[in-house]
Coordinates of C-alpha atoms (C1' of nucleotides) in Angstrom, one line a residue:
Chain A
M459 CA 16.4 2.2 -14.6
S460 CA 12.7 2.2 -13.9
L461 CA 9.5 3.9 -14.4
F462 CA 6.0 3.1 -13.4
E463 CA 2.4 2.8 -13.6
I464 CA 1.0 5.4 -11.2
R465 CA -2.3 7.0 -10.3
K466 CA -2.9 10.2 -8.6
M467 CA -5.4 13.0 -8.0
S468 CA -6.6 15.0 -11.0
A469 CA -8.2 18.1 -12.4
H470 CA -11.8 18.8 -13.2
L471 CA -11.6 20.5 -16.6
P472 CA -14.1 18.6 -18.7
D473 CA -12.1 18.7 -21.9
P474 CA -8.5 17.6 -22.4
A475 CA -7.3 17.9 -26.0
P476 CA -3.5 17.5 -25.7
R477 CA -1.4 18.5 -28.7
T478 CA 1.6 16.7 -30.1
G479 CA 5.0 17.6 -28.7
G480 CA 5.9 20.2 -31.3
P481 CA 7.6 23.6 -30.9
G482 CA 4.5 25.4 -29.7
S483 CA 3.0 24.8 -26.2
P484 CA 2.1 21.1 -25.7
C485 CA 2.5 20.7 -22.0
S486 CA 1.9 24.3 -20.9
A487 CA -1.8 23.8 -21.8
C488 CA -2.0 20.4 -20.0
N489 CA -5.0 20.3 -17.8
V490 CA -3.8 17.4 -15.6
R491 CA -0.3 18.7 -15.1
H492 CA -0.8 19.4 -11.4
L493 CA -1.5 15.8 -10.6
T494 CA 1.1 14.0 -12.5
L495 CA 4.8 13.9 -12.8
C496 CA 5.1 17.4 -14.1
A497 CA 3.5 18.9 -11.0
A498 CA 7.1 19.1 -9.7
L499 CA 8.3 21.3 -12.5
D500 CA 8.2 25.1 -13.1
D501 CA 7.4 26.6 -16.5
R502 CA 10.9 26.5 -17.8
E503 CA 11.3 22.9 -16.9
V504 CA 8.0 22.0 -18.4
A505 CA 9.4 23.3 -21.6
D506 CA 12.0 20.6 -21.5
M507 CA 9.3 18.1 -21.2
S508 CA 7.4 19.6 -24.1
A509 CA 10.4 19.0 -26.3
I510 CA 10.2 15.2 -25.8
V511 CA 6.5 14.6 -25.5
S512 CA 4.0 13.5 -28.1
S513 CA 0.4 12.7 -28.1
V514 CA -1.5 9.4 -28.5
E515 CA -5.2 8.8 -29.2
L516 CA -6.9 5.5 -28.8
G517 CA -10.4 4.3 -29.6
P518 CA -12.3 1.8 -27.3
G519 CA -10.5 -1.5 -27.2
E520 CA -7.4 -0.3 -29.0
P521 CA -4.1 -1.6 -27.4
L522 CA -1.4 0.7 -26.2
F523 CA 1.3 -1.9 -25.6
D524 CA 1.6 -5.6 -24.7
E525 CA 3.2 -7.4 -21.8
A526 CA 6.8 -8.4 -22.5
E527 CA 7.2 -5.9 -25.3
P528 CA 10.2 -3.6 -25.2
A529 CA 9.4 -0.7 -23.0
K530 CA 10.3 2.3 -25.1
H531 CA 7.9 4.8 -23.7
V532 CA 6.1 5.9 -20.6
F533 CA 2.7 7.5 -20.7
N534 CA 0.4 9.9 -18.9
V535 CA -3.3 9.6 -19.3
T536 CA -4.9 12.9 -20.2
A537 CA -8.4 11.8 -21.1
G538 CA -10.6 8.6 -21.1
A539 CA -9.9 5.4 -19.3
I540 CA -7.2 2.7 -19.8
K541 CA -7.1 -0.8 -18.5
I542 CA -3.9 -2.7 -17.6
Y543 CA -3.8 -6.5 -17.2
K544 CA -1.8 -9.6 -17.2
L545 CA -2.7 -12.9 -18.9
L546 CA -2.2 -16.6 -18.1
P547 CA -1.2 -18.9 -21.1
D548 CA -4.8 -20.3 -21.3
G549 CA -6.3 -16.8 -21.6
R550 CA -7.4 -16.1 -18.0
R551 CA -7.0 -12.4 -17.4
Q552 CA -6.4 -10.3 -14.3
M553 CA -6.8 -6.5 -14.5
T554 CA -4.2 -4.9 -12.3
G555 CA -5.7 -1.5 -12.7
F556 CA -8.0 1.1 -14.4
L557 CA -6.2 4.3 -15.2
F558 CA -7.8 7.7 -15.5
P559 CA -6.6 11.3 -16.4
G560 CA -3.6 12.1 -14.3
D561 CA -2.4 8.5 -14.0
F562 CA 0.9 7.4 -15.1
L563 CA 1.9 4.1 -16.8
G564 CA 4.8 2.4 -18.4
L565 CA 6.5 0.3 -15.8
A566 CA 9.8 -1.1 -16.8
N567 CA 11.9 -2.6 -14.1
D568 CA 13.7 -4.5 -16.7
E569 CA 13.5 -3.4 -20.3
T570 CA 10.0 -4.8 -21.1
Y571 CA 6.5 -3.9 -19.9
A572 CA 5.2 -6.0 -17.1
Y573 CA 1.6 -5.9 -18.3
S574 CA -0.6 -5.0 -21.3
A575 CA -2.5 -1.8 -21.6
E576 CA -5.6 -1.0 -23.7
A577 CA -8.2 1.7 -24.0
V578 CA -11.6 1.3 -22.3
T579 CA -13.1 4.4 -23.8
F580 CA -11.8 6.9 -26.3
S581 CA -8.6 8.1 -24.6
T582 CA -5.7 10.4 -25.1
L583 CA -2.3 10.1 -23.5
C584 CA 1.0 11.9 -23.7
R585 CA 4.0 9.8 -24.4
F586 CA 7.7 10.2 -23.3
P587 CA 10.5 8.1 -24.7
R588 CA 12.2 6.6 -21.7
K589 CA 15.7 7.2 -23.0
L590 CA 15.0 10.9 -23.1
L591 CA 13.0 11.1 -19.9
E592 CA 15.6 9.5 -17.7
P593 CA 18.2 12.2 -18.2
L594 CA 15.5 14.7 -17.2
L595 CA 14.9 12.8 -14.0
E596 CA 18.5 13.0 -13.2
R597 CA 18.5 16.7 -13.8
Y598 CA 15.3 17.4 -11.8
P599 CA 15.5 15.5 -8.5
R600 CA 12.1 16.9 -7.6
M601 CA 10.6 15.0 -10.4
E602 CA 12.2 11.8 -9.4
R603 CA 11.0 12.5 -5.9
R604 CA 7.5 12.9 -7.1
L605 CA 7.8 9.7 -9.0
L606 CA 8.8 8.0 -5.8
G607 CA 5.8 9.3 -4.0
M608 CA 3.5 8.2 -6.8
A609 CA 5.1 4.7 -6.8
S610 CA 4.7 4.6 -3.0
H611 CA 1.0 5.4 -3.4
E612 CA 0.7 2.7 -6.1
L613 CA 2.1 0.1 -3.8
A614 CA -0.4 0.9 -1.1
V615 CA -3.2 0.6 -3.7
A616 CA -1.9 -2.7 -4.9
Q617 CA -1.9 -4.1 -1.3
E618 CA -5.4 -3.0 -0.8
Q619 CA -6.3 -4.8 -4.0
M620 CA -4.6 -7.9 -2.8
L621 CA -6.7 -7.8 0.3
L622 CA -9.8 -7.5 -1.9
L623 CA -8.8 -10.3 -4.2
G624 CA -7.7 -12.8 -1.6
R625 CA -10.2 -12.2 1.2
K626 CA -13.3 -10.4 0.2
T627 CA -16.6 -12.0 -1.0
A628 CA -18.2 -11.1 -4.4
R629 CA -20.6 -8.6 -2.6
E630 CA -17.7 -7.0 -0.7
K631 CA -15.6 -6.8 -3.9
V632 CA -18.3 -5.0 -5.9
A633 CA -19.1 -2.6 -3.2
S634 CA -15.5 -1.8 -2.7
F635 CA -15.1 -1.3 -6.5
L636 CA -18.0 1.2 -6.7
L637 CA -16.7 3.2 -3.8
M638 CA -13.2 3.3 -5.3
L639 CA -14.6 4.6 -8.5
S640 CA -16.5 7.3 -6.6
R641 CA -13.4 8.4 -4.6
R642 CA -11.3 8.5 -7.7
A643 CA -13.9 10.6 -9.5
V644 CA -13.8 13.1 -6.7
Q645 CA -10.0 13.3 -7.0
R646 CA -10.4 14.2 -10.6
G647 CA -12.8 16.9 -9.6
Q648 CA -16.0 15.1 -10.7
K649 CA -19.1 14.5 -8.6
D650 CA -19.0 11.6 -6.2
N651 CA -22.5 10.3 -6.8
P652 CA -23.9 9.3 -10.0
I653 CA -20.6 7.7 -11.0
S654 CA -19.6 6.7 -14.5
V655 CA -18.7 3.0 -15.0
P656 CA -17.4 2.9 -18.5
M657 CA -15.9 -0.6 -18.4
S658 CA -17.9 -3.8 -19.2
R659 CA -19.1 -6.4 -16.7
N660 CA -16.5 -8.7 -18.1
D661 CA -13.7 -6.1 -17.4
I662 CA -15.0 -5.5 -13.9
G663 CA -15.0 -9.3 -13.3
D664 CA -11.4 -9.6 -14.4
F665 CA -10.5 -6.7 -12.1
L666 CA -12.3 -8.3 -9.1
G667 CA -11.4 -11.9 -9.7
L668 CA -15.0 -12.8 -10.6
T669 CA -16.9 -13.9 -13.7
T670 CA -19.2 -11.6 -15.7
E671 CA -22.3 -13.4 -14.4
T672 CA -21.3 -13.0 -10.8
V673 CA -20.7 -9.3 -11.3
S674 CA -24.0 -8.9 -13.0
R675 CA -25.9 -10.9 -10.3
T676 CA -24.2 -8.9 -7.6
F677 CA -25.2 -5.6 -9.2
T678 CA -28.7 -6.8 -9.3
Q679 CA -28.6 -7.9 -5.7
L680 CA -27.2 -4.5 -4.6
K681 CA -29.9 -2.8 -6.6
Q682 CA -32.6 -4.8 -5.0
G683 CA -31.2 -4.1 -1.6
G684 CA -31.5 -0.4 -2.4
A685 CA -27.8 0.4 -2.1
I686 CA -27.4 1.4 -5.8
A687 CA -29.5 2.2 -8.8
L688 CA -28.5 1.5 -12.4
Q689 CA -29.0 4.4 -14.8
S690 CA -28.7 4.4 -18.5
N691 CA -25.4 5.1 -20.4
G692 CA -23.3 3.2 -17.8
K693 CA -23.9 5.5 -14.9
V694 CA -24.5 4.1 -11.4
E695 CA -26.1 5.9 -8.5
L696 CA -24.8 5.2 -5.1
S697 CA -28.2 5.5 -3.3
D698 CA -26.9 4.3 0.1
R699 CA -23.3 5.1 0.4
A700 CA -23.2 4.2 4.1
A701 CA -24.6 0.7 3.3
L702 CA -21.9 0.3 0.6
E703 CA -19.2 1.2 3.1
V704 CA -20.4 -1.3 5.6
I705 CA -20.7 -4.0 2.9
S706 CA -17.3 -3.3 1.5
E707 CA -15.6 -3.9 4.9
G708 CA -17.4 -7.1 5.6
A709 CA -20.9 -6.6 6.8
Chain B
M618 CA 7.3 12.1 1.3
S619 CA 7.4 8.4 0.8
L620 CA 9.3 5.3 1.5
F621 CA 8.6 1.7 0.8
E622 CA 8.4 -1.9 1.3
I623 CA 10.8 -3.4 -1.1
R624 CA 12.5 -6.7 -1.9
K625 CA 15.7 -7.3 -3.8
M626 CA 18.6 -9.7 -4.3
S627 CA 20.7 -10.6 -1.4
A628 CA 24.0 -12.1 -0.1
H629 CA 24.8 -15.6 1.0
L630 CA 26.7 -15.1 4.1
P631 CA 25.1 -17.5 6.6
D632 CA 25.4 -15.3 9.6
P633 CA 24.1 -11.7 9.9
A634 CA 24.7 -10.2 13.4
P635 CA 24.2 -6.5 12.8
R636 CA 25.4 -4.1 15.5
T637 CA 23.6 -1.1 16.9
G638 CA 24.2 2.2 15.2
G639 CA 26.9 3.4 17.5
P640 CA 30.1 5.2 16.7
G641 CA 32.0 2.1 15.5
S642 CA 31.3 0.3 12.2
P643 CA 27.6 -0.7 12.1
C644 CA 26.9 -0.7 8.4
S645 CA 30.4 -1.3 7.1
A646 CA 30.1 -4.9 8.2
C647 CA 26.6 -5.3 6.7
N648 CA 26.4 -8.4 4.7
V649 CA 23.4 -7.6 2.7
R650 CA 24.5 -4.1 1.8
H651 CA 25.0 -4.8 -1.9
L652 CA 21.3 -5.6 -2.4
T653 CA 19.6 -3.0 -0.5
L654 CA 19.4 0.8 -0.4
C655 CA 23.0 1.2 0.6
A656 CA 24.3 -0.5 -2.5
A657 CA 24.3 2.9 -4.1
L658 CA 26.6 4.4 -1.6
D659 CA 30.4 4.5 -1.2
D660 CA 32.2 4.0 2.1
R661 CA 32.1 7.6 3.2
E662 CA 28.4 7.8 2.4
V663 CA 27.7 4.6 4.3
A664 CA 29.3 6.2 7.3
D665 CA 26.5 8.8 7.1
M666 CA 24.0 6.0 7.2
S667 CA 25.8 4.4 10.2
A668 CA 25.2 7.5 12.1
I669 CA 21.4 7.2 12.0
V670 CA 20.9 3.4 12.0
S671 CA 20.1 1.2 14.9
S672 CA 19.4 -2.5 15.2
V673 CA 16.2 -4.4 16.0
E674 CA 15.9 -8.1 17.0
L675 CA 12.5 -9.9 16.9
G676 CA 11.5 -13.4 18.1
P677 CA 9.0 -15.5 16.2
G678 CA 5.6 -13.8 16.2
E679 CA 6.8 -10.5 17.6
P680 CA 5.3 -7.5 15.9
L681 CA 7.4 -4.8 14.3
F682 CA 4.7 -2.3 13.7
D683 CA 0.9 -2.2 13.1
E684 CA -1.1 -0.8 10.2
A685 CA -2.2 2.8 10.7
E686 CA 0.5 3.5 13.3
P687 CA 2.6 6.6 12.7
A688 CA 5.4 5.6 10.4
K689 CA 8.5 6.8 12.3
H690 CA 11.0 4.3 10.8
V691 CA 11.9 2.4 7.8
F692 CA 13.6 -1.0 8.0
N693 CA 16.0 -3.3 6.2
V694 CA 15.8 -7.0 6.9
T695 CA 19.3 -8.4 7.7
A696 CA 18.3 -11.9 8.9
G697 CA 15.3 -14.1 9.4
A698 CA 11.9 -13.7 7.7
I699 CA 9.2 -11.0 8.2
K700 CA 5.5 -11.2 7.2
I701 CA 3.5 -8.1 6.2
Y702 CA -0.3 -8.1 6.1
K703 CA -3.5 -6.2 6.1
L704 CA -6.6 -7.1 8.2
L705 CA -10.4 -6.7 7.7
P706 CA -12.5 -5.6 10.7
D707 CA -13.7 -9.2 11.3
G708 CA -10.2 -10.6 11.4
R709 CA -9.8 -11.9 7.9
R710 CA -6.1 -11.4 7.0
Q711 CA -4.3 -11.0 3.7
M712 CA -0.5 -11.3 3.7
T713 CA 0.9 -8.9 1.2
G714 CA 4.4 -10.2 1.3
F715 CA 7.1 -12.2 3.0
L716 CA 10.4 -10.4 3.4
F717 CA 13.9 -11.8 3.6
P718 CA 17.4 -10.5 4.2
G719 CA 18.1 -7.6 1.8
D720 CA 14.4 -6.6 1.7
F721 CA 13.2 -3.1 2.6
L722 CA 10.0 -2.1 4.4
G723 CA 8.3 0.8 6.0
L724 CA 6.0 2.2 3.4
A725 CA 4.5 5.5 4.3
N726 CA 2.8 7.4 1.6
D727 CA 1.0 9.3 4.2
E728 CA 2.3 9.4 7.7
T729 CA 1.2 6.0 8.8
Y730 CA 2.1 2.4 7.8
A731 CA -0.2 0.8 5.2
Y732 CA 0.2 -2.7 6.7
S733 CA 1.3 -4.6 9.8
A734 CA 4.7 -6.3 10.0
E735 CA 5.6 -9.2 12.3
A736 CA 8.5 -11.7 12.5
V737 CA 8.1 -15.2 11.2
T738 CA 11.3 -16.6 12.6
F739 CA 13.9 -14.9 14.8
S740 CA 14.9 -11.9 12.8
T741 CA 17.2 -8.9 12.8
L742 CA 16.6 -5.6 11.0
C743 CA 18.3 -2.3 10.8
R744 CA 16.2 0.7 11.5
F745 CA 16.3 4.3 10.1
P746 CA 14.3 7.2 11.4
R747 CA 12.4 8.6 8.4
K748 CA 13.1 12.1 9.4
L749 CA 16.8 11.6 9.3
L750 CA 16.8 9.4 6.2
E751 CA 15.0 11.7 4.0
P752 CA 17.6 14.4 4.0
L753 CA 20.1 11.8 3.1
L754 CA 18.0 10.8 0.1
E755 CA 18.1 14.4 -1.0
R756 CA 21.8 14.5 -0.7
Y757 CA 22.5 11.3 -2.5
P758 CA 20.3 11.1 -5.6
R759 CA 21.8 7.7 -6.4
M760 CA 20.2 6.4 -3.3
E761 CA 16.8 7.8 -4.3
R762 CA 17.2 6.3 -7.7
R763 CA 17.9 3.0 -6.2
L764 CA 14.8 3.3 -4.1
L765 CA 12.8 4.0 -7.3
G766 CA 14.2 0.9 -8.9
M767 CA 13.3 -1.2 -5.9
A768 CA 9.8 0.3 -5.8
S769 CA 9.4 -0.4 -9.5
H770 CA 10.3 -4.0 -8.9
E771 CA 7.9 -4.2 -6.0
L772 CA 5.1 -3.0 -8.2
A773 CA 5.8 -5.8 -10.7
V774 CA 5.8 -8.4 -8.0
A775 CA 2.5 -7.0 -6.6
Q776 CA 0.8 -7.3 -10.0
E777 CA 2.0 -10.9 -10.4
Q778 CA 0.5 -11.6 -7.0
M779 CA -2.8 -10.0 -8.1
L780 CA -2.9 -12.4 -11.0
L781 CA -2.3 -15.3 -8.6
L782 CA -4.9 -14.2 -6.1
G783 CA -7.6 -13.4 -8.7
R784 CA -7.2 -16.0 -11.3
K785 CA -5.2 -19.1 -10.2
T786 CA -6.5 -22.3 -8.6
A787 CA -5.3 -23.6 -5.2
R788 CA -3.0 -26.0 -7.0
E789 CA -1.5 -23.3 -9.2
K790 CA -1.2 -20.9 -6.2
V791 CA 0.8 -23.4 -4.1
A792 CA 3.1 -24.4 -7.0
S793 CA 3.7 -20.7 -7.8
F794 CA 4.5 -20.0 -4.1
L795 CA 7.1 -22.8 -3.8
L796 CA 8.8 -21.7 -7.0
M797 CA 8.9 -18.1 -5.8
L798 CA 10.5 -19.2 -2.5
S799 CA 13.1 -21.1 -4.5
R800 CA 13.9 -18.2 -6.8
R801 CA 14.2 -15.9 -3.9
A802 CA 16.5 -18.3 -2.1
V803 CA 18.8 -18.3 -5.1
Q804 CA 18.8 -14.5 -5.1
R805 CA 20.0 -14.6 -1.5
G806 CA 22.8 -17.0 -2.5
Q807 CA 21.2 -20.1 -1.1
K808 CA 20.5 -23.4 -2.8
D809 CA 17.4 -23.6 -5.0
N810 CA 16.3 -27.0 -4.2
P811 CA 15.6 -28.2 -0.7
I812 CA 14.0 -24.9 0.2
S813 CA 13.2 -23.6 3.6
V814 CA 9.5 -22.9 4.3
P815 CA 9.6 -21.2 7.7
M816 CA 6.0 -20.0 7.7
S817 CA 3.0 -21.9 9.0
R818 CA 0.3 -23.4 6.8
N819 CA -2.0 -20.7 8.1
D820 CA 0.4 -17.9 7.0
I821 CA 0.8 -19.5 3.6
G822 CA -3.0 -19.7 3.3
D823 CA -3.3 -16.0 4.2
F824 CA -0.7 -15.2 1.5
L825 CA -2.4 -17.2 -1.2
G826 CA -6.0 -16.4 -0.4
L827 CA -6.7 -19.9 0.9
T828 CA -7.5 -21.7 4.2
T829 CA -5.0 -23.7 6.2
E830 CA -6.8 -26.9 5.3
T831 CA -6.7 -26.2 1.5
V832 CA -3.0 -25.5 1.7
S833 CA -2.3 -28.7 3.6
R834 CA -4.4 -30.7 1.2
T835 CA -2.7 -29.2 -1.8
F836 CA 0.8 -30.0 -0.4
T837 CA -0.4 -33.6 0.1
Q838 CA -1.7 -33.7 -3.4
L839 CA 1.6 -32.4 -4.9
K840 CA 3.5 -34.8 -2.7
Q841 CA 1.5 -37.7 -4.0
G842 CA 1.9 -36.6 -7.5
G843 CA 5.7 -36.7 -7.0
A844 CA 6.2 -32.9 -7.6
I845 CA 7.5 -32.3 -4.1
A846 CA 8.7 -34.1 -1.0
L847 CA 8.2 -32.8 2.6
Q848 CA 11.3 -33.1 4.8
S849 CA 11.5 -32.4 8.5
N850 CA 12.2 -29.0 10.0
G851 CA 10.0 -27.3 7.5
K852 CA 12.1 -28.0 4.4
V853 CA 10.5 -28.9 1.1
E854 CA 12.2 -30.7 -1.8
L855 CA 11.1 -29.7 -5.3
S856 CA 11.4 -33.2 -6.8
D857 CA 10.0 -32.2 -10.1
R858 CA 10.6 -28.5 -10.8
A859 CA 9.4 -28.8 -14.4
A860 CA 6.1 -30.2 -13.3
L861 CA 5.7 -27.3 -10.8
E862 CA 6.4 -24.8 -13.5
V863 CA 3.7 -26.3 -15.7
I864 CA 1.3 -26.4 -12.8
S865 CA 2.0 -22.9 -11.7
E866 CA 1.1 -21.5 -15.2
G867 CA -2.1 -23.4 -15.5
A868 CA -1.6 -27.1 -16.4
Chain C
dC1170 C1' -35.2 -1.4 -38.0
dG1171 C1' -32.2 -5.2 -37.6
dG1172 C1' -28.2 -7.7 -36.2
dG1173 C1' -24.5 -8.5 -32.9
dA1174 C1' -22.5 -7.6 -28.7
dA1175 C1' -23.3 -6.9 -23.8
dG1176 C1' -26.0 -7.8 -19.9
dT1177 C1' -29.2 -10.5 -17.2
dT1178 C1' -31.2 -14.6 -15.3
dG1179 C1' -31.6 -19.7 -14.4
dA1180 C1' -30.1 -24.4 -13.2
dA1181 C1' -26.5 -27.5 -12.2
dG1182 C1' -22.0 -28.6 -10.6
dA1183 C1' -17.2 -27.9 -8.8
dG1184 C1' -13.8 -26.1 -5.9
dC1185 C1' -12.8 -24.4 -1.9
dG1186 C1' -14.5 -23.3 2.9
dT1187 C1' -16.3 -24.8 7.3
dC1188 C1' -16.6 -27.8 11.1
dA1189 C1' -14.7 -31.6 13.5
dA1190 C1' -11.5 -34.9 14.9
dA1191 C1' -7.2 -37.4 14.7
dA1192 C1' -2.2 -37.4 14.2
dG1193 C1' 2.1 -35.3 14.4
dT1194 C1' 5.5 -32.0 16.7
dA1195 C1' 7.5 -29.1 20.2
dG1196 C1' 8.3 -27.4 24.6
dT1197 C1' 8.1 -28.2 29.9
dG1198 C1' 8.8 -30.2 34.0
dG1199 C1' 8.9 -34.2 36.9
Chain D
dC74 C1' 14.0 -40.0 29.7
dC75 C1' 9.4 -39.9 29.5
dA76 C1' 4.9 -38.0 30.4
dC77 C1' 1.9 -34.1 29.8
dT78 C1' 0.2 -30.2 27.5
dA79 C1' -0.5 -27.1 23.7
dC80 C1' -0.2 -26.1 19.1
dT81 C1' 0.3 -27.2 14.2
dT82 C1' -0.8 -30.2 10.5
dT83 C1' -3.4 -33.6 8.3
dT84 C1' -7.6 -35.9 7.0
dG85 C1' -12.6 -36.5 6.5
dA86 C1' -17.5 -35.2 5.6
dC87 C1' -20.5 -31.8 4.3
dG88 C1' -22.1 -27.3 2.6
dC89 C1' -22.0 -22.9 0.3
dT90 C1' -20.3 -19.6 -2.8
dC91 C1' -19.1 -18.8 -7.1
dT92 C1' -18.4 -20.9 -11.8
dT93 C1' -20.1 -23.0 -15.8
dC94 C1' -23.2 -23.7 -19.4
dA95 C1' -27.2 -22.0 -21.6
dA96 C1' -31.1 -19.2 -22.9
dC97 C1' -33.2 -15.0 -22.9
dT98 C1' -33.3 -9.8 -23.0
dT99 C1' -31.5 -5.3 -23.6
dC100 C1' -28.7 -2.0 -25.6
dC101 C1' -26.3 0.0 -29.5
dC102 C1' -24.8 1.4 -33.9
dG103 C1' -25.1 1.0 -38.6

DNA sequence: CGGGAAGTTGAAGAGCGTCAAAAGTAGTGG
DNA sequence: CCACTACTTTTGACGCTCTTCAACTTCCCG
């Protein structure tokens, strides 16, 4: 039983390009290997993984799977950005996470996905059939142990997000969000300052429990306060990180 | 690395009374064993657990541990109710869960607890030193596997709670909360209808991202609508479960 | 360049929070 | 057994933050 949606530190190679799981060397060239599930494996063991893995590419907005659909695969993000979310019957949406290279997804406590997943930007992922991966987990306890660590980390992140959703103001939420993106960029080996914010205002709103308009107004407000500066192509400069830190914790 | 806060199905024996982890039979008499970590173990293996377990009793409001404190132990609730929460510097509080018999807690991705834990009612727990438990996990992969399943379940629950916190109205939140308590009571072998609500309005508010007053008003409103009835001693009757279901999903 | 989506800004309104006080409940001791 | 206190819950009045609805602007991508 059971695999997850996970996030963890990542590499800093600019270009991913994963190959399909053929006979050659799919995983051995993986540039985010050291941060994901496979970090627990040696080269011989990675070969076992190669045998069952295949590659998926998604354009912006393309769905990966839907909530309640049979959970046949688990995935590892190798490039791009993925959003995962849950919906209410009337269409209200809550993002439960944004996933970047090195992150793991495909939770299936029962036999169906607990959320929907969709590409934010052009993305590539590697895909494992659950039925084939589970025996490997049994064979390599280190891998299962790693999964447990990743799940543990995910739980802590989820609790932090609950604190944000339940108790922070719009201003605090947006500041926290920007700092989180910055920290995660560093984990992936990117610069911490002009950060890339590839998702739309609407997506951000659905992640923070706000509307598009409130997110936009709050960006404007932070900009006018000198805490951030909006660059072109969706980049944001954290002009005053200390101020953001203070705001995010309840100034 | 890594242990968790977990919840899972439970027994229905009315009286817990766990003994301290002495030489006798501490765990063999455990009445929530089949729903927790130890469900994966046979009698001989449980004996190994007995050797390292001890018992904790807490009165209402007594703390178990605080956020950021070194995570020396993991715990299993055997009786009562525990609340876990995170705080902002100015005192705002977000409950991240209510734990009942059979639930597991003691997350430690790094070496400190990610949240604080405190008794709601008089409670008993069994306590394992992490340093001693981890070798056991290594020895009994079934146990680690079970932990992974429990963590997976916890992640799904956390995501459902994010949807509630970010996108539901006060009315929907309270209806969802009551239904959740009812479902979990059934898992523990209790009746589904007059449910016990041992926590204060303030605690409920901090769980749902609302104030005490709003929770109270919403209870009154649901009562006047005929969906629930408030009994004495903190029991709530779900008079119209179907109506609550509809409300909880966005009527 | 032009058209459609995404983002920004404005004005008005609703839902929930805040402040305050009354009513209920529990525990304590005379 | 009742009185006294302290806390929790409920109810009321008001205000503020965020949402809603709408128009305008900017950014892309063909």
